[in-house]
């Protein structure tokens, strides 16, 4: 039997990851409207990754005989007045998700749930990469975003991102 606090947090995390997918889809939508389809591609693939994360937490609970309770997914409520608002919101959101993962890890550590700690190791690393990617995009935008030609090239670069399934399988 899994510790009830640990399983409850993981159950909530399914919802948080699905909300993340929703949020990134809204960001993709923003950039599609702007005519920056490369940025839109970047965030659409990000949304796909978040759905994968949700499924990993979902599968992990089921593999451990825990009942999953699917919760309502909130409407993305962030308002983006300019491109940089989106990039900043993405970084802030990833920092928030990192805090959630850390919180689950802390709870698993407290009850000596070593299996969950090992499962979460992948997500700890993944969050480091997510934050680094979000930071890098902000830096590029700061450097090149004000020049139309450079923005065009950055948009082209982001259009080349392709989806790949998570390296963690359960
Ligand atoms: Mg995620």
PDB file of C-alpha atoms and ligand atoms in Angstrom:
ATOM      1  CA  UNK A   1       0.000   0.000   0.000  1.00  0.00           C
ATOM      2  CA  UNK A   2       1.244   3.417  -0.899  1.00  0.00           C
ATOM      3  CA  UNK A   3       1.233   6.133   1.721  1.00  0.00           C
ATOM      4  CA  UNK A   4      -2.070   8.020   1.315  1.00  0.00           C
ATOM      5  CA  UNK A   5      -0.415  11.453   1.264  1.00  0.00           C
ATOM      6  CA  UNK A   6       2.029  10.346  -1.435  1.00  0.00           C
ATOM      7  CA  UNK A   7      -0.720   8.828  -3.587  1.00  0.00           C
ATOM      8  CA  UNK A   8      -2.937  11.913  -3.127  1.00  0.00           C
ATOM      9  CA  UNK A   9      -0.109  14.202  -4.258  1.00  0.00           C
ATOM     10  CA  UNK A  10       0.597  12.041  -7.303  1.00  0.00           C
ATOM     11  CA  UNK A  11      -3.109  12.028  -8.133  1.00  0.00           C
ATOM     12  CA  UNK A  12      -3.093  15.851  -7.994  1.00  0.00           C
ATOM     13  CA  UNK A  13       0.039  15.880 -10.139  1.00  0.00           C
ATOM     14  CA  UNK A  14      -1.873  14.155 -12.969  1.00  0.00           C
ATOM     15  CA  UNK A  15      -4.153  17.186 -12.974  1.00  0.00           C
ATOM     16  CA  UNK A  16      -1.260  19.658 -12.725  1.00  0.00           C
ATOM     17  CA  UNK A  17       0.416  18.070 -15.762  1.00  0.00           C
ATOM     18  CA  UNK A  18      -2.804  18.104 -17.769  1.00  0.00           C
ATOM     19  CA  UNK A  19      -3.268  21.753 -16.814  1.00  0.00           C
ATOM     20  CA  UNK A  20       0.312  22.357 -17.985  1.00  0.00           C
ATOM     21  CA  UNK A  21      -0.597  20.806 -21.345  1.00  0.00           C
ATOM     22  CA  UNK A  22      -3.644  23.097 -21.508  1.00  0.00           C
ATOM     23  CA  UNK A  23      -1.541  26.144 -20.631  1.00  0.00           C
ATOM     24  CA  UNK A  24       1.070  25.353 -23.286  1.00  0.00           C
ATOM     25  CA  UNK A  25      -1.646  24.736 -25.847  1.00  0.00           C
ATOM     26  CA  UNK A  26      -2.962  28.221 -25.063  1.00  0.00           C
ATOM     27  CA  UNK A  27       0.551  29.605 -25.547  1.00  0.00           C
ATOM     28  CA  UNK A  28       0.751  27.795 -28.877  1.00  0.00           C
ATOM     29  CA  UNK A  29      -2.605  29.307 -29.744  1.00  0.00           C
ATOM     30  CA  UNK A  30      -1.314  32.805 -28.906  1.00  0.00           C
ATOM     31  CA  UNK A  31       1.653  32.419 -31.249  1.00  0.00           C
ATOM     32  CA  UNK A  32      -0.452  30.905 -34.027  1.00  0.00           C
ATOM     33  CA  UNK A  33      -2.603  34.048 -33.887  1.00  0.00           C
ATOM     34  CA  UNK A  34       0.566  36.152 -34.024  1.00  0.00           C
ATOM     35  CA  UNK A  35       1.695  34.371 -37.188  1.00  0.00           C
ATOM     36  CA  UNK A  36       4.742  32.911 -35.452  1.00  0.00           C
ATOM     37  CA  UNK A  37       4.150  29.266 -36.299  1.00  0.00           C
ATOM     38  CA  UNK A  38       7.628  28.176 -35.130  1.00  0.00           C
ATOM     39  CA  UNK A  39       6.916  29.411 -31.605  1.00  0.00           C
ATOM     40  CA  UNK A  40       3.471  27.811 -31.882  1.00  0.00           C
ATOM     41  CA  UNK A  41       5.130  24.523 -32.825  1.00  0.00           C
ATOM     42  CA  UNK A  42       7.488  24.758 -29.863  1.00  0.00           C
ATOM     43  CA  UNK A  43       4.641  25.143 -27.361  1.00  0.00           C
ATOM     44  CA  UNK A  44       2.423  22.571 -29.044  1.00  0.00           C
ATOM     45  CA  UNK A  45       5.165  19.977 -28.607  1.00  0.00           C
ATOM     46  CA  UNK A  46       5.606  21.165 -25.034  1.00  0.00           C
ATOM     47  CA  UNK A  47       1.893  20.466 -24.502  1.00  0.00           C
ATOM     48  CA  UNK A  48       2.380  16.936 -25.856  1.00  0.00           C
ATOM     49  CA  UNK A  49       5.195  16.347 -23.376  1.00  0.00           C
ATOM     50  CA  UNK A  50       2.986  17.464 -20.501  1.00  0.00           C
ATOM     51  CA  UNK A  51       0.314  14.975 -21.511  1.00  0.00           C
ATOM     52  CA  UNK A  52       3.025  12.309 -21.447  1.00  0.00           C
ATOM     53  CA  UNK A  53       3.977  13.400 -17.924  1.00  0.00           C
ATOM     54  CA  UNK A  54       0.340  13.130 -16.830  1.00  0.00           C
ATOM     55  CA  UNK A  55       0.162   9.611 -18.249  1.00  0.00           C
ATOM     56  CA  UNK A  56       3.328   8.563 -16.422  1.00  0.00           C
ATOM     57  CA  UNK A  57       1.860   9.633 -13.056  1.00  0.00           C
ATOM     58  CA  UNK A  58      -1.441   7.993 -13.993  1.00  0.00           C
ATOM     59  CA  UNK A  59       0.286   4.734 -14.934  1.00  0.00           C
ATOM     60  CA  UNK A  60       2.488   4.815 -11.835  1.00  0.00           C
ATOM     61  CA  UNK A  61      -0.529   4.992  -9.527  1.00  0.00           C
ATOM     62  CA  UNK A  62      -2.262   2.198 -11.395  1.00  0.00           C
ATOM     63  CA  UNK A  63       0.856   0.022 -11.385  1.00  0.00           C
ATOM     64  CA  UNK A  64       0.867   0.371  -7.610  1.00  0.00           C
ATOM     65  CA  UNK A  65      -2.780  -0.610  -7.253  1.00  0.00           C
ATOM     66  CA  UNK A  66      -3.933   2.917  -6.404  1.00  0.00           C
ATOM     67  CA  UNK A  67      -7.230   4.330  -7.623  1.00  0.00           C
ATOM     68  CA  UNK A  68      -6.912   7.365  -9.871  1.00  0.00           C
ATOM     69  CA  UNK A  69      -9.432  10.164  -9.467  1.00  0.00           C
ATOM     70  CA  UNK A  70      -9.538  12.468 -12.467  1.00  0.00           C
ATOM     71  CA  UNK A  71     -10.172  16.071 -11.449  1.00  0.00           C
ATOM     72  CA  UNK A  72     -11.475  19.058 -13.429  1.00  0.00           C
ATOM     73  CA  UNK A  73      -8.869  20.830 -15.531  1.00  0.00           C
ATOM     74  CA  UNK A  74      -8.870  24.595 -15.013  1.00  0.00           C
ATOM     75  CA  UNK A  75      -9.193  27.050 -17.878  1.00  0.00           C
ATOM     76  CA  UNK A  76      -5.843  28.673 -18.740  1.00  0.00           C
ATOM     77  CA  UNK A  77      -6.264  32.182 -17.343  1.00  0.00           C
ATOM     78  CA  UNK A  78      -3.024  33.913 -18.223  1.00  0.00           C
ATOM     79  CA  UNK A  79      -3.314  37.029 -20.403  1.00  0.00           C
ATOM     80  CA  UNK A  80      -0.480  37.624 -22.839  1.00  0.00           C
ATOM     81  CA  UNK A  81      -0.021  41.217 -23.998  1.00  0.00           C
ATOM     82  CA  UNK A  82       3.293  40.557 -25.731  1.00  0.00           C
ATOM     83  CA  UNK A  83       5.513  37.635 -26.780  1.00  0.00           C
ATOM     84  CA  UNK A  84       7.833  37.930 -23.804  1.00  0.00           C
ATOM     85  CA  UNK A  85       4.864  37.561 -21.414  1.00  0.00           C
ATOM     86  CA  UNK A  86       4.397  34.027 -22.753  1.00  0.00           C
ATOM     87  CA  UNK A  87       8.044  33.102 -22.325  1.00  0.00           C
ATOM     88  CA  UNK A  88       8.129  34.501 -18.790  1.00  0.00           C
ATOM     89  CA  UNK A  89       4.891  32.706 -17.885  1.00  0.00           C
ATOM     90  CA  UNK A  90       6.359  29.433 -19.176  1.00  0.00           C
ATOM     91  CA  UNK A  91       9.436  29.806 -16.969  1.00  0.00           C
ATOM     92  CA  UNK A  92       7.369  30.730 -13.910  1.00  0.00           C
ATOM     93  CA  UNK A  93       5.121  27.754 -14.557  1.00  0.00           C
ATOM     94  CA  UNK A  94       8.053  25.333 -14.804  1.00  0.00           C
ATOM     95  CA  UNK A  95       9.479  26.694 -11.544  1.00  0.00           C
ATOM     96  CA  UNK A  96       6.079  26.069  -9.971  1.00  0.00           C
ATOM     97  CA  UNK A  97       5.981  22.491 -11.337  1.00  0.00           C
ATOM     98  CA  UNK A  98       9.478  21.902  -9.962  1.00  0.00           C
ATOM     99  CA  UNK A  99       8.210  22.922  -6.526  1.00  0.00           C
ATOM    100  CA  UNK A 100       5.339  20.432  -6.855  1.00  0.00           C
ATOM    101  CA  UNK A 101       7.666  17.575  -7.812  1.00  0.00           C
ATOM    102  CA  UNK A 102      10.015  18.481  -4.965  1.00  0.00           C
ATOM    103  CA  UNK A 103       7.066  18.456  -2.587  1.00  0.00           C
ATOM    104  CA  UNK A 104       6.042  14.927  -3.645  1.00  0.00           C
ATOM    105  CA  UNK A 105       9.654  13.818  -3.306  1.00  0.00           C
ATOM    106  CA  UNK A 106       9.856  15.307   0.203  1.00  0.00           C
ATOM    107  CA  UNK A 107       6.714  13.439   1.227  1.00  0.00           C
ATOM    108  CA  UNK A 108       8.012  10.154  -0.246  1.00  0.00           C
ATOM    109  CA  UNK A 109      11.306  10.692   1.566  1.00  0.00           C
ATOM    110  CA  UNK A 110       9.497  11.285   4.844  1.00  0.00           C
ATOM    111  CA  UNK A 111       7.690   7.932   4.698  1.00  0.00           C
ATOM    112  CA  UNK A 112      10.678   6.079   3.183  1.00  0.00           C
ATOM    113  CA  UNK A 113       8.841   5.363  -0.066  1.00  0.00           C
ATOM    114  CA  UNK A 114      12.006   4.534  -1.998  1.00  0.00           C
ATOM    115  CA  UNK A 115      10.150   3.294  -5.060  1.00  0.00           C
ATOM    116  CA  UNK A 116       8.400   6.620  -5.515  1.00  0.00           C
ATOM    117  CA  UNK A 117      11.644   8.495  -4.916  1.00  0.00           C
ATOM    118  CA  UNK A 118      13.298   6.493  -7.687  1.00  0.00           C
ATOM    119  CA  UNK A 119      10.327   7.074  -9.992  1.00  0.00           C
ATOM    120  CA  UNK A 120      10.533  10.816  -9.292  1.00  0.00           C
ATOM    121  CA  UNK A 121      14.259  10.985 -10.071  1.00  0.00           C
ATOM    122  CA  UNK A 122      13.430  11.212 -13.776  1.00  0.00           C
ATOM    123  CA  UNK A 123      11.088  14.132 -13.137  1.00  0.00           C
ATOM    124  CA  UNK A 124      13.648  15.941 -10.969  1.00  0.00           C
ATOM    125  CA  UNK A 125      16.075  15.813 -13.901  1.00  0.00           C
ATOM    126  CA  UNK A 126      13.359  16.648 -16.417  1.00  0.00           C
ATOM    127  CA  UNK A 127      12.414  19.799 -14.462  1.00  0.00           C
ATOM    128  CA  UNK A 128      16.013  20.955 -14.581  1.00  0.00           C
ATOM    129  CA  UNK A 129      15.897  20.652 -18.371  1.00  0.00           C
ATOM    130  CA  UNK A 130      12.481  22.341 -18.620  1.00  0.00           C
ATOM    131  CA  UNK A 131      13.689  25.346 -16.625  1.00  0.00           C
ATOM    132  CA  UNK A 132      16.929  25.559 -18.632  1.00  0.00           C
ATOM    133  CA  UNK A 133      14.987  25.485 -21.926  1.00  0.00           C
ATOM    134  CA  UNK A 134      12.601  28.201 -20.745  1.00  0.00           C
ATOM    135  CA  UNK A 135      15.555  30.349 -19.602  1.00  0.00           C
ATOM    136  CA  UNK A 136      17.369  29.844 -22.905  1.00  0.00           C
ATOM    137  CA  UNK A 137      14.349  30.947 -24.910  1.00  0.00           C
ATOM    138  CA  UNK A 138      14.030  34.126 -22.820  1.00  0.00           C
ATOM    139  CA  UNK A 139      17.720  34.893 -23.397  1.00  0.00           C
ATOM    140  CA  UNK A 140      17.362  34.392 -27.158  1.00  0.00           C
ATOM    141  CA  UNK A 141      14.282  36.591 -27.214  1.00  0.00           C
ATOM    142  CA  UNK A 142      16.058  39.331 -25.248  1.00  0.00           C
ATOM    143  CA  UNK A 143      18.968  39.200 -27.677  1.00  0.00           C
ATOM    144  CA  UNK A 144      17.108  38.855 -30.964  1.00  0.00           C
ATOM    145  CA  UNK A 145      13.396  39.508 -30.382  1.00  0.00           C
ATOM    146  CA  UNK A 146      13.484  43.210 -31.231  1.00  0.00           C
ATOM    147  CA  UNK A 147      14.903  42.713 -34.710  1.00  0.00           C
ATOM    148  CA  UNK A 148      12.365  41.386 -37.261  1.00  0.00           C
ATOM    149  CA  UNK A 149      14.954  39.436 -39.262  1.00  0.00           C
ATOM    150  CA  UNK A 150      16.352  37.777 -36.159  1.00  0.00           C
ATOM    151  CA  UNK A 151      12.866  37.039 -34.882  1.00  0.00           C
ATOM    152  CA  UNK A 152      12.116  35.408 -38.224  1.00  0.00           C
ATOM    153  CA  UNK A 153      15.194  33.201 -37.858  1.00  0.00           C
ATOM    154  CA  UNK A 154      14.385  32.326 -34.252  1.00  0.00           C
ATOM    155  CA  UNK A 155      10.893  31.392 -35.369  1.00  0.00           C
ATOM    156  CA  UNK A 156      12.428  29.168 -38.046  1.00  0.00           C
ATOM    157  CA  UNK A 157      14.668  27.517 -35.447  1.00  0.00           C
ATOM    158  CA  UNK A 158      11.710  26.754 -33.174  1.00  0.00           C
ATOM    159  CA  UNK A 159       9.765  25.289 -36.094  1.00  0.00           C
ATOM    160  CA  UNK A 160      12.315  22.451 -36.289  1.00  0.00           C
ATOM    161  CA  UNK A 161      11.495  21.050 -32.840  1.00  0.00           C
ATOM    162  CA  UNK A 162      10.050  17.571 -33.154  1.00  0.00           C
ATOM    163  CA  UNK A 163       8.208  15.449 -30.638  1.00  0.00           C
ATOM    164  CA  UNK A 164       9.901  12.506 -28.998  1.00  0.00           C
ATOM    165  CA  UNK A 165       8.361  10.231 -26.404  1.00  0.00           C
ATOM    166  CA  UNK A 166       9.693  10.463 -22.833  1.00  0.00           C
ATOM    167  CA  UNK A 167      12.738   8.341 -22.038  1.00  0.00           C
ATOM    168  CA  UNK A 168      10.964   7.034 -18.939  1.00  0.00           C
ATOM    169  CA  UNK A 169       8.665   4.085 -19.508  1.00  0.00           C
ATOM    170  CA  UNK A 170       6.602   2.231 -16.921  1.00  0.00           C
TER     171      UNK A 170
HETATM  172 MG1  LIG B   1       5.591  18.355 -16.870  1.00  0.00          MG
END
